[in-house]
Amino acid sequence: MSFPRLLQSDYVDHEERQAELENMEFQVFRMRENMKEISKKYDIVGIDQTKQDHWVIVFKDANEDQAQIMVNDCKRPFKGHWDSCMQVEFKDERTVHIADIKGPEDQGYGSILMNYLKDLVRDYNFQYITGDLVERDWDHLNRLTYFYEKHNFEVDVDDDAQKGEIIWHGDL
């Protein structure tokens, strides 16, 4: 998590600082209200901050076979829908499989979701996170490869068959 620009020493413009303070105050108010609504139906697992310094609420819905880890951006009210979601399946006692990641790209939501998935994996003593790259991913394969490698996954791609696999071996 980075410090908001407001707290950095080179930040001196009073009007910008005031606007940033008001924005942060608004997001904290919205976070409080959103947490009330989200907690009625889901388990809140944390709060985090995007690379654009937006506060988000991370929450999950899980059963013994699968889970969804979701993000709600506090710049908007929670209306029962997430802003980004990672769907996973518990394959066996050692493996969690990423079924899908949904939401807008380049907001930082995917990295937040991935970090919370890794926390879940560690908490429940899973060893691996796996996933598949499929034909529908080929128009953004470079972005996906970069994302998974950034999060210490091995990425194996078969360009001819337009498929691939990812695997994370814990904190090796």
Coordinates of N, CA and C in Angstrom, one line a residue:
M1 N 0.9 -1.2 0.0 CA 0.0 0.0 0.0 C 0.9 1.2 0.0
S2 N 0.6 2.2 -0.8 CA 1.4 3.4 -0.9 C 0.8 4.5 -0.1
F3 N 1.6 5.4 0.3 CA 1.0 6.6 1.0 C 0.4 7.5 0.0
P4 N -0.8 8.0 0.4 CA -1.4 9.0 -0.5 C -0.5 10.2 -0.8
R5 N -0.6 10.7 -1.9 CA 0.2 11.9 -2.3 C 0.1 13.0 -1.2
L6 N -1.0 13.1 -0.5 CA -1.2 14.0 0.5 C -0.1 14.0 1.6
L7 N 0.4 12.8 1.9 CA 1.3 12.6 3.0 C 2.8 12.6 2.5
Q8 N 3.0 12.8 1.3 CA 4.4 12.9 0.8 C 4.9 14.3 1.0
S9 N 6.2 14.3 1.3 CA 6.9 15.6 1.7 C 6.9 16.7 0.5
D10 N 6.8 16.2 -0.7 CA 6.9 17.2 -1.8 C 5.5 17.8 -2.1
Y11 N 4.5 17.4 -1.4 CA 3.2 17.9 -1.6 C 2.9 19.2 -0.9
V12 N 2.9 20.3 -1.6 CA 2.9 21.6 -0.8 C 1.7 22.5 -1.2
D13 N 1.1 22.2 -2.4 CA 0.0 23.1 -2.8 C -1.2 22.9 -1.9
H14 N -1.6 24.0 -1.2 CA -2.7 24.0 -0.2 C -4.0 23.6 -0.8
E15 N -4.4 24.1 -2.0 CA -5.7 23.8 -2.6 C -5.8 22.3 -3.0
E16 N -4.7 21.8 -3.5 CA -4.7 20.4 -3.9 C -4.7 19.5 -2.6
R17 N -4.0 20.0 -1.6 CA -4.0 19.2 -0.3 C -5.5 19.2 0.3
Q18 N -6.1 20.3 0.2 CA -7.5 20.4 0.7 C -8.4 19.5 -0.1
A19 N -8.3 19.5 -1.4 CA -9.1 18.7 -2.2 C -8.9 17.2 -1.9
E20 N -7.6 16.8 -1.8 CA -7.2 15.5 -1.4 C -7.8 15.1 -0.1
L21 N -7.7 15.9 0.9 CA -8.3 15.7 2.2 C -9.8 15.4 2.1
E22 N -10.5 16.3 1.3 CA -11.9 16.1 1.2 C -12.3 14.8 0.5
N23 N -11.5 14.4 -0.5 CA -11.7 13.2 -1.2 C -11.5 12.0 -0.3
M24 N -10.4 12.0 0.5 CA -10.2 10.9 1.5 C -11.3 10.8 2.5
E25 N -11.7 12.0 3.0 CA -12.8 12.0 4.0 C -14.1 11.4 3.4
F26 N -14.4 11.7 2.1 CA -15.5 11.2 1.5 C -15.4 9.7 1.3
Q27 N -14.2 9.2 0.9 CA -14.0 7.7 0.7 C -14.2 7.0 2.0
V28 N -13.7 7.6 3.1 CA -13.8 6.9 4.4 C -15.3 6.9 4.8
F29 N -16.0 7.9 4.6 CA -17.5 7.9 4.9 C -18.1 6.8 4.1
R30 N -17.8 6.8 2.8 CA -18.4 5.8 1.9 C -18.0 4.4 2.3
M31 N -16.8 4.2 2.7 CA -16.3 2.9 3.1 C -17.1 2.4 4.3
R32 N -17.4 3.3 5.3 CA -18.2 2.9 6.4 C -19.6 2.5 6.0
E33 N -20.2 3.2 5.2 CA -21.5 2.9 4.7 C -21.5 1.6 3.9
N34 N -20.6 1.4 3.0 CA -20.5 0.2 2.2 C -20.2 -1.0 3.0
M35 N -19.4 -0.9 4.1 CA -19.1 -2.0 4.9 C -20.3 -2.5 5.6
K36 N -21.2 -1.6 6.0 CA -22.4 -2.0 6.7 C -23.3 -2.8 5.7
E37 N -23.4 -2.4 4.5 CA -24.2 -3.1 3.5 C -23.5 -4.4 3.1
I38 N -22.3 -4.4 2.8 CA -21.6 -5.7 2.4 C -21.6 -6.7 3.5
S39 N -21.4 -6.3 4.7 CA -21.4 -7.3 5.8 C -22.7 -8.0 6.1
K40 N -23.8 -7.5 5.5 CA -25.1 -8.1 5.7 C -25.2 -9.4 4.9
K41 N -24.3 -9.6 3.8 CA -24.4 -10.8 3.0 C -23.1 -11.5 2.8
Y42 N -21.9 -10.8 3.0 CA -20.6 -11.4 2.7 C -19.7 -11.2 3.9
D43 N -18.6 -12.0 3.9 CA -17.5 -11.9 4.9 C -16.5 -10.8 4.4
I44 N -16.3 -9.8 5.2 CA -15.3 -8.8 4.8 C -14.0 -9.3 5.3
V45 N -13.0 -9.3 4.3 CA -11.7 -9.8 4.7 C -10.6 -8.8 4.8
G46 N -11.0 -7.5 4.3 CA -10.0 -6.5 4.5 C -10.3 -5.2 3.7
I47 N -9.5 -4.2 3.9 CA -9.6 -3.0 3.1 C -8.2 -2.8 2.5
D48 N -8.1 -2.2 1.3 CA -6.9 -2.0 0.6 C -7.0 -0.7 -0.2
Q49 N -5.9 -0.4 -0.9 CA -5.9 0.8 -1.7 C -5.3 0.5 -3.0
T50 N -6.0 1.0 -4.1 CA -5.5 0.8 -5.5 C -4.4 1.6 -5.8
K51 N -3.8 1.4 -7.0 CA -2.7 2.2 -7.4 C -3.1 3.7 -7.7
Q52 N -4.4 3.9 -7.8 CA -4.9 5.3 -7.9 C -5.3 5.9 -6.6
D53 N -4.9 5.2 -5.5 CA -5.2 5.7 -4.1 C -6.7 5.7 -3.8
H54 N -7.4 4.7 -4.4 CA -8.8 4.6 -4.1 C -8.9 3.5 -3.0
W55 N -9.7 3.7 -2.0 CA -9.9 2.7 -1.0 C -10.9 1.7 -1.4
V56 N -10.6 0.4 -1.2 CA -11.5 -0.6 -1.6 C -11.8 -1.6 -0.4
I57 N -12.9 -2.2 -0.4 CA -13.3 -3.2 0.6 C -13.2 -4.5 -0.2
V58 N -12.5 -5.5 0.5 CA -12.3 -6.8 -0.1 C -13.2 -7.7 0.7
F59 N -14.1 -8.5 0.1 CA -15.0 -9.4 0.7 C -15.1 -10.7 0.0
K60 N -15.6 -11.7 0.7 CA -15.7 -13.1 0.0 C -17.0 -13.8 0.3
D61 N -17.2 -14.7 -0.5 CA -18.4 -15.6 -0.3 C -17.8 -17.0 -0.7
A62 N -17.8 -17.9 0.3 CA -17.1 -19.2 0.1 C -17.9 -20.4 0.7
N63 N -17.8 -21.5 0.0 CA -18.3 -22.8 0.6 C -17.2 -23.8 0.5
E64 N -17.4 -25.1 0.7 CA -16.4 -26.0 0.7 C -15.8 -26.3 -0.7
D65 N -16.5 -26.0 -1.8 CA -16.0 -26.3 -3.1 C -15.5 -25.1 -3.9
Q66 N -15.9 -23.9 -3.5 CA -15.5 -22.7 -4.3 C -15.6 -21.4 -3.5
A67 N -15.1 -20.4 -4.1 CA -15.2 -19.1 -3.4 C -15.1 -18.0 -4.4
Q68 N -15.6 -16.8 -4.0 CA -15.5 -15.6 -4.8 C -14.9 -14.6 -3.9
I69 N -13.8 -14.0 -4.3 CA -13.2 -12.9 -3.6 C -13.5 -11.6 -4.4
M70 N -14.1 -10.6 -3.8 CA -14.6 -9.5 -4.5 C -14.1 -8.2 -4.0
V71 N -14.1 -7.1 -4.8 CA -13.7 -5.8 -4.4 C -14.8 -4.8 -4.7
N72 N -15.0 -3.9 -3.7 CA -15.9 -2.8 -3.9 C -15.1 -1.5 -3.7
D73 N -15.1 -0.7 -4.8 CA -14.3 0.6 -4.7 C -15.2 1.6 -4.0
C74 N -14.6 2.3 -3.0 CA -15.3 3.2 -2.1 C -15.6 4.6 -2.8
K75 N -15.3 4.7 -4.0 CA -15.7 6.0 -4.7 C -17.1 5.9 -5.1
R76 N -17.8 4.8 -5.0 CA -19.2 4.7 -5.3 C -19.9 3.9 -4.2
P77 N -21.2 4.1 -4.1 CA -22.0 3.3 -3.1 C -22.1 1.9 -3.5
F78 N -22.1 1.0 -2.5 CA -22.3 -0.4 -2.8 C -23.8 -0.7 -3.1
K79 N -24.1 -1.2 -4.3 CA -25.5 -1.4 -4.7 C -25.7 -2.9 -4.9
G80 N -25.0 -3.7 -4.2 CA -25.1 -5.2 -4.3 C -24.2 -5.8 -5.3
H81 N -23.4 -5.1 -6.0 CA -22.5 -5.6 -7.0 C -21.1 -5.2 -6.8
W82 N -20.2 -6.1 -7.1 CA -18.8 -5.9 -6.9 C -18.2 -5.1 -8.1
D83 N -17.0 -4.5 -7.9 CA -16.3 -3.9 -9.0 C -15.4 -4.8 -9.7
S84 N -14.9 -5.8 -9.0 CA -14.0 -6.8 -9.6 C -14.2 -8.1 -8.7
C85 N -13.9 -9.3 -9.4 CA -14.2 -10.5 -8.7 C -13.2 -11.6 -9.2
M86 N -12.7 -12.4 -8.3 CA -12.0 -13.6 -8.7 C -12.7 -14.8 -8.2
Q87 N -13.0 -15.7 -9.1 CA -13.7 -16.9 -8.8 C -12.7 -18.1 -8.7
V88 N -12.7 -18.8 -7.6 CA -11.8 -19.9 -7.5 C -12.5 -21.2 -7.1
E89 N -11.9 -22.3 -7.4 CA -12.4 -23.6 -7.0 C -11.4 -24.3 -6.1
F90 N -11.8 -25.1 -5.1 CA -10.9 -25.8 -4.3 C -10.9 -27.2 -4.9
K91 N -9.8 -27.5 -5.6 CA -9.6 -28.8 -6.4 C -9.4 -30.0 -5.4
D92 N -8.5 -29.8 -4.5 CA -8.2 -30.8 -3.5 C -7.6 -30.2 -2.3
E93 N -7.1 -30.9 -1.3 CA -6.6 -30.3 -0.1 C -5.4 -29.5 -0.3
R94 N -4.8 -29.5 -1.5 CA -3.5 -28.8 -1.7 C -3.7 -27.7 -2.8
T95 N -4.7 -27.7 -3.6 CA -4.8 -26.8 -4.8 C -6.0 -26.0 -4.9
V96 N -5.8 -24.7 -5.1 CA -6.9 -23.7 -5.4 C -6.7 -23.4 -6.9
H97 N -7.8 -23.4 -7.6 CA -7.8 -23.2 -9.1 C -8.6 -21.9 -9.4
I98 N -7.9 -21.0 -10.1 CA -8.5 -19.7 -10.5 C -9.4 -20.1 -11.7
A99 N -10.7 -19.9 -11.5 CA -11.7 -20.2 -12.6 C -11.8 -18.9 -13.5
D100 N -11.8 -17.7 -12.9 CA -12.0 -16.5 -13.7 C -11.7 -15.3 -12.8
I101 N -11.3 -14.2 -13.5 CA -11.1 -12.9 -12.9 C -11.9 -12.0 -13.7
K102 N -12.8 -11.3 -13.1 CA -13.7 -10.4 -13.8 C -13.6 -8.9 -13.3
G103 N -13.7 -8.0 -14.2 CA -13.7 -6.6 -13.8 C -12.8 -5.8 -14.8
P104 N -12.8 -4.5 -14.6 CA -12.0 -3.6 -15.5 C -10.5 -3.8 -15.3
E105 N -9.8 -3.7 -16.4 CA -8.3 -3.8 -16.3 C -7.7 -2.5 -15.9
D106 N -6.4 -2.6 -15.4 CA -5.6 -1.5 -15.1 C -6.1 -0.6 -14.0
Q107 N -6.8 -1.2 -13.1 CA -7.3 -0.4 -11.9 C -6.5 -0.9 -10.6
G108 N -5.8 -2.0 -10.7 CA -5.2 -2.5 -9.5 C -6.0 -3.5 -8.8
Y109 N -7.3 -3.7 -9.2 CA -8.1 -4.7 -8.5 C -7.6 -6.1 -8.6
G110 N -7.1 -6.5 -9.7 CA -6.6 -7.9 -9.9 C -5.5 -8.2 -8.9
S111 N -4.6 -7.3 -8.8 CA -3.5 -7.5 -7.8 C -4.0 -7.5 -6.4
I112 N -4.9 -6.7 -6.0 CA -5.5 -6.8 -4.7 C -6.1 -8.1 -4.5
L113 N -6.9 -8.6 -5.5 CA -7.6 -9.9 -5.4 C -6.6 -11.0 -5.2
M114 N -5.5 -10.9 -6.0 CA -4.5 -12.0 -6.0 C -3.8 -12.0 -4.6
N115 N -3.5 -10.9 -4.1 CA -2.9 -10.9 -2.7 C -3.8 -11.5 -1.7
Y116 N -5.0 -11.2 -1.8 CA -6.0 -11.8 -0.8 C -6.2 -13.3 -1.0
L117 N -6.1 -13.7 -2.3 CA -6.2 -15.1 -2.6 C -5.0 -15.8 -2.0
K118 N -3.8 -15.3 -2.1 CA -2.6 -15.9 -1.5 C -2.7 -16.0 0.0
D119 N -3.3 -14.9 0.6 CA -3.5 -15.0 2.0 C -4.5 -16.1 2.4
L120 N -5.5 -16.3 1.6 CA -6.5 -17.4 1.9 C -5.8 -18.7 1.7
V121 N -4.9 -18.9 0.7 CA -4.2 -20.1 0.4 C -3.3 -20.4 1.6
R122 N -2.6 -19.4 2.1 CA -1.7 -19.6 3.3 C -2.5 -20.0 4.5
D123 N -3.6 -19.3 4.8 CA -4.4 -19.5 6.0 C -5.0 -20.9 6.0
Y124 N -5.3 -21.5 4.9 CA -5.9 -22.9 4.8 C -4.9 -23.9 4.4
N125 N -3.6 -23.6 4.4 CA -2.5 -24.5 4.1 C -2.6 -25.2 2.8
F126 N -3.1 -24.5 1.8 CA -3.0 -25.0 0.4 C -1.6 -24.8 -0.1
Q127 N -1.1 -25.5 -1.1 CA 0.2 -25.4 -1.6 C 0.3 -24.7 -2.9
Y128 N -0.7 -24.8 -3.7 CA -0.7 -24.4 -5.1 C -1.9 -23.5 -5.5
I129 N -1.7 -22.6 -6.4 CA -2.7 -21.9 -7.1 C -2.5 -22.2 -8.5
T130 N -3.5 -22.7 -9.2 CA -3.4 -23.0 -10.6 C -4.5 -22.3 -11.4
G131 N -4.3 -22.3 -12.7 CA -5.3 -21.7 -13.6 C -5.0 -22.0 -15.0
D132 N -6.0 -21.8 -15.9 CA -5.9 -22.1 -17.3 C -5.9 -20.8 -18.1
L133 N -5.1 -20.8 -19.2 CA -5.2 -19.7 -20.2 C -6.0 -20.4 -21.4
V134 N -7.0 -19.8 -21.8 CA -7.8 -20.4 -22.9 C -7.9 -19.4 -24.1
E135 N -8.5 -19.9 -25.1 CA -8.6 -19.1 -26.4 C -9.1 -17.7 -26.2
R136 N -10.1 -17.5 -25.4 CA -10.6 -16.2 -25.2 C -9.6 -15.2 -24.6
D137 N -8.6 -15.7 -24.0 CA -7.5 -14.9 -23.4 C -6.5 -14.4 -24.4
W138 N -6.5 -14.9 -25.6 CA -5.4 -14.6 -26.5 C -5.3 -13.2 -27.0
D139 N -6.4 -12.4 -27.0 CA -6.3 -11.0 -27.4 C -5.6 -10.2 -26.3
H140 N -5.5 -10.7 -25.1 CA -4.8 -10.0 -24.0 C -3.8 -10.9 -23.3
L141 N -3.2 -11.8 -24.0 CA -2.3 -12.8 -23.4 C -1.0 -12.1 -22.8
N142 N -0.5 -11.1 -23.5 CA 0.7 -10.4 -23.0 C 0.4 -9.8 -21.6
R143 N -0.7 -9.2 -21.5 CA -1.1 -8.5 -20.2 C -1.3 -9.6 -19.1
L144 N -2.0 -10.7 -19.5 CA -2.1 -11.8 -18.5 C -0.8 -12.4 -18.1
T145 N 0.1 -12.6 -19.0 CA 1.4 -13.2 -18.7 C 2.1 -12.3 -17.8
Y146 N 2.1 -11.0 -18.1 CA 2.8 -10.0 -17.2 C 2.2 -10.1 -15.8
F147 N 0.9 -10.1 -15.7 CA 0.2 -10.1 -14.4 C 0.6 -11.3 -13.6
Y148 N 0.5 -12.5 -14.2 CA 0.8 -13.7 -13.4 C 2.3 -13.8 -13.1
E149 N 3.2 -13.4 -14.0 CA 4.6 -13.4 -13.7 C 4.9 -12.4 -12.6
K150 N 4.3 -11.3 -12.6 CA 4.5 -10.3 -11.5 C 4.1 -10.8 -10.2
H151 N 3.2 -11.8 -10.1 CA 2.7 -12.4 -8.9 C 3.4 -13.8 -8.7
N152 N 4.5 -14.0 -9.3 CA 5.4 -15.2 -9.1 C 4.7 -16.5 -9.5
F153 N 4.0 -16.4 -10.6 CA 3.4 -17.7 -11.2 C 4.3 -18.1 -12.3
E154 N 4.4 -19.4 -12.5 CA 5.0 -20.0 -13.7 C 3.9 -19.9 -14.7
V155 N 4.2 -19.5 -15.9 CA 3.3 -19.4 -17.0 C 3.8 -20.3 -18.2
D156 N 3.0 -21.2 -18.6 CA 3.3 -22.1 -19.7 C 2.3 -21.9 -20.8
V157 N 2.7 -21.5 -21.9 CA 1.8 -21.1 -23.0 C 2.1 -22.0 -24.3
D158 N 1.0 -22.5 -24.9 CA 1.1 -23.2 -26.1 C 0.4 -22.3 -27.2
D159 N 1.2 -21.5 -27.9 CA 0.6 -20.5 -28.9 C -0.2 -21.2 -30.0
D160 N 0.3 -22.4 -30.4 CA -0.3 -23.1 -31.5 C -1.7 -23.5 -31.1
A161 N -1.9 -24.1 -29.9 CA -3.1 -24.6 -29.5 C -4.0 -23.5 -28.8
Q162 N -3.4 -22.3 -28.6 CA -4.0 -21.2 -27.9 C -4.6 -21.7 -26.5
K163 N -3.7 -22.2 -25.7 CA -4.0 -22.6 -24.4 C -2.7 -22.5 -23.5
G164 N -2.9 -22.5 -22.2 CA -1.8 -22.5 -21.3 C -2.2 -22.7 -19.9
E165 N -1.2 -22.8 -19.0 CA -1.5 -23.0 -17.6 C -0.6 -22.1 -16.8
I166 N -1.1 -21.8 -15.6 CA -0.4 -21.1 -14.6 C -0.3 -21.9 -13.4
I167 N 0.8 -21.7 -12.6 CA 0.9 -22.3 -11.3 C 1.7 -21.5 -10.4
W168 N 1.3 -21.4 -9.1 CA 2.0 -20.7 -8.1 C 2.3 -21.8 -7.0
H169 N 3.6 -21.8 -6.6 CA 4.0 -22.9 -5.7 C 4.2 -22.3 -4.3
G170 N 3.4 -21.4 -3.9 CA 3.6 -20.8 -2.6 C 4.8 -19.9 -2.6
D171 N 5.3 -19.6 -1.4 CA 6.5 -18.6 -1.3 C 7.8 -19.3 -1.4
L172 N 8.1 -20.0 -2.5 CA 9.3 -20.6 -2.7 C 10.4 -19.7 -3.0

